[in-house]
Amino acid sequence: MIYNIDFETLPREALEAIQLKRLQSTLERVYATVPFYQETFKAAGVTPADIKSLDDLAKIPFTTKQDLRDNYPYGMFAVPMDNVVRIHASSGTTGQPTVVGYTKRDIGTWSELMARSLAAGGATRGDIIHNAYGYGLFTGGLGVHYGAERLGASIIPVSGGNTKRQIVIMKDFGPTILTATPSYTLHLAEVAKEMGVDFKDLNFKFGIFGAEPWSEDMRQEIERTLGIDAVDIYGLSEVMGPGVAIECHEAKNGLHIFEDHFIPEIIDPVTGETLPYGETGELVFTSITKEAFPIIRYRTRDITSLEPAPCICGRSHVRMKRVSGRSDDMLIIRGVNVFPSQIESVLMKRDNVAPHYQLVVDRVDNLDTLTVKVEVGESLFSDEVKRLQEIEKGLSNDIKEYLGVSAKVKLVEPKGIERSQGKAVRVIDNRKV
Ligand code: DLL
């Protein structure tokens, strides 16, 4: 089902006319209200009046995660706090989160786009949605929640964790749609099996999975194990949250970007040059309807390509390929964003460890695991085992407390971590995604 048939099937010419109008008014507004944008536009010698076509967007400077950090927490907001009704946040390299805000109308827009997304993923008013995305500062839980209510479906706000209880709820409440990260979904399936519950005997028809990279192989495994159709949903807090793009369950072949609200571009991550349709590069977004936190030419660091060919579902919006990776070093461990430098800053708060460390990421029983190997000095390493274990435990607690991820810390002897000739290899990611 297409939730908003008028906007989701707009012919390209009409769509582009709407985009240009919305882009121009967004640029006027950010220039007038956000000092950061006025300064960067001026430095680039461009004003909103210079943007006369969609191609002119390339004249506007990019916005990066660092810019958001520099303006922490509310410096990028384009409305007074009186008009902000919701705040979300995602983690960043310095341990300082990226803070995003929404007006009442923004929440309405997000709800509409999530209703569109759920419908594209197979949901109808008659469905019961088991929502295992985390509720909180993370946009996943509440994003799906508001979309489901807008669609008129029934939502079960389970959030993440308490896995055994989730299985009981699935059995008793009879949900028909599952929303969760793909890795947590596989863990749910495993726990269900241990409890003697076969997912195929439950009522699920569709799953809407995202927030982390996952492969076509993993889709097939999930579909087989759960006996459902699984689609990919994409989004990021800085642009809105989930619901920026979604696969339709009819084609399951690339994610439709809601182009009446976001203008996508693909750029060469090194030169910044705009690349044509079909070429792989870094995804860049400009929001054209957001009020509280408009974002202009935001470099997502996500690597993909755009496919303009018509889709069998009837939607006219361009599709992005599944995200194959990131151009920076951000790790996503069970849906939590972690940068190696964040771990580093936690480690370096203790004076008995050396600044040589490595992160080993694995997928064990379908769950991401993070092992932090860190060197200790000679004198400490020859210390008794009990003392070393205490330090390991202490560091592991610190990581959990500061970053919200569980990590196993392993102290290694001096020079136990290979030194590099150029850039240090901080991450060994053994997950096969
Ligand atoms: O992960 C929003 C979201 C929630 C999307 C629920 C889908 C479902 P952030 O925490 O800000 O927002 O993380 C955004 O996660 O830049 C990508 O690198 C990655 N990501 C999100 N969806 C996908 C996906 C939410 N479908 C970052 N495939 C993004 C691959 C994804 N990576």
CSV table of C-alpha atoms in Angstrom, one decimal, residues 50 61 69 94 116 206 224 240 248 277 314 347 353:
chain,number,residue,atom,x,y,z
A,50,ASP,CA,22.0,32.6,-5.9
A,61,PRO,CA,29.2,24.4,1.4
A,69,ARG,CA,29.7,19.3,17.5
A,94,THR,CA,34.4,13.2,21.5
A,116,ARG,CA,4.8,5.9,4.6
A,206,PHE,CA,6.9,-8.6,7.7
A,224,ARG,CA,14.2,-18.1,6.3
A,240,MET,CA,15.4,13.1,11.0
A,248,CYS,CA,9.2,-1.4,-0.7
A,277,TYR,CA,23.4,8.6,-10.7
A,314,GLY,CA,4.8,2.7,-8.4
A,347,LEU,CA,41.1,4.3,28.3
A,353,VAL,CA,47.4,1.8,30.6
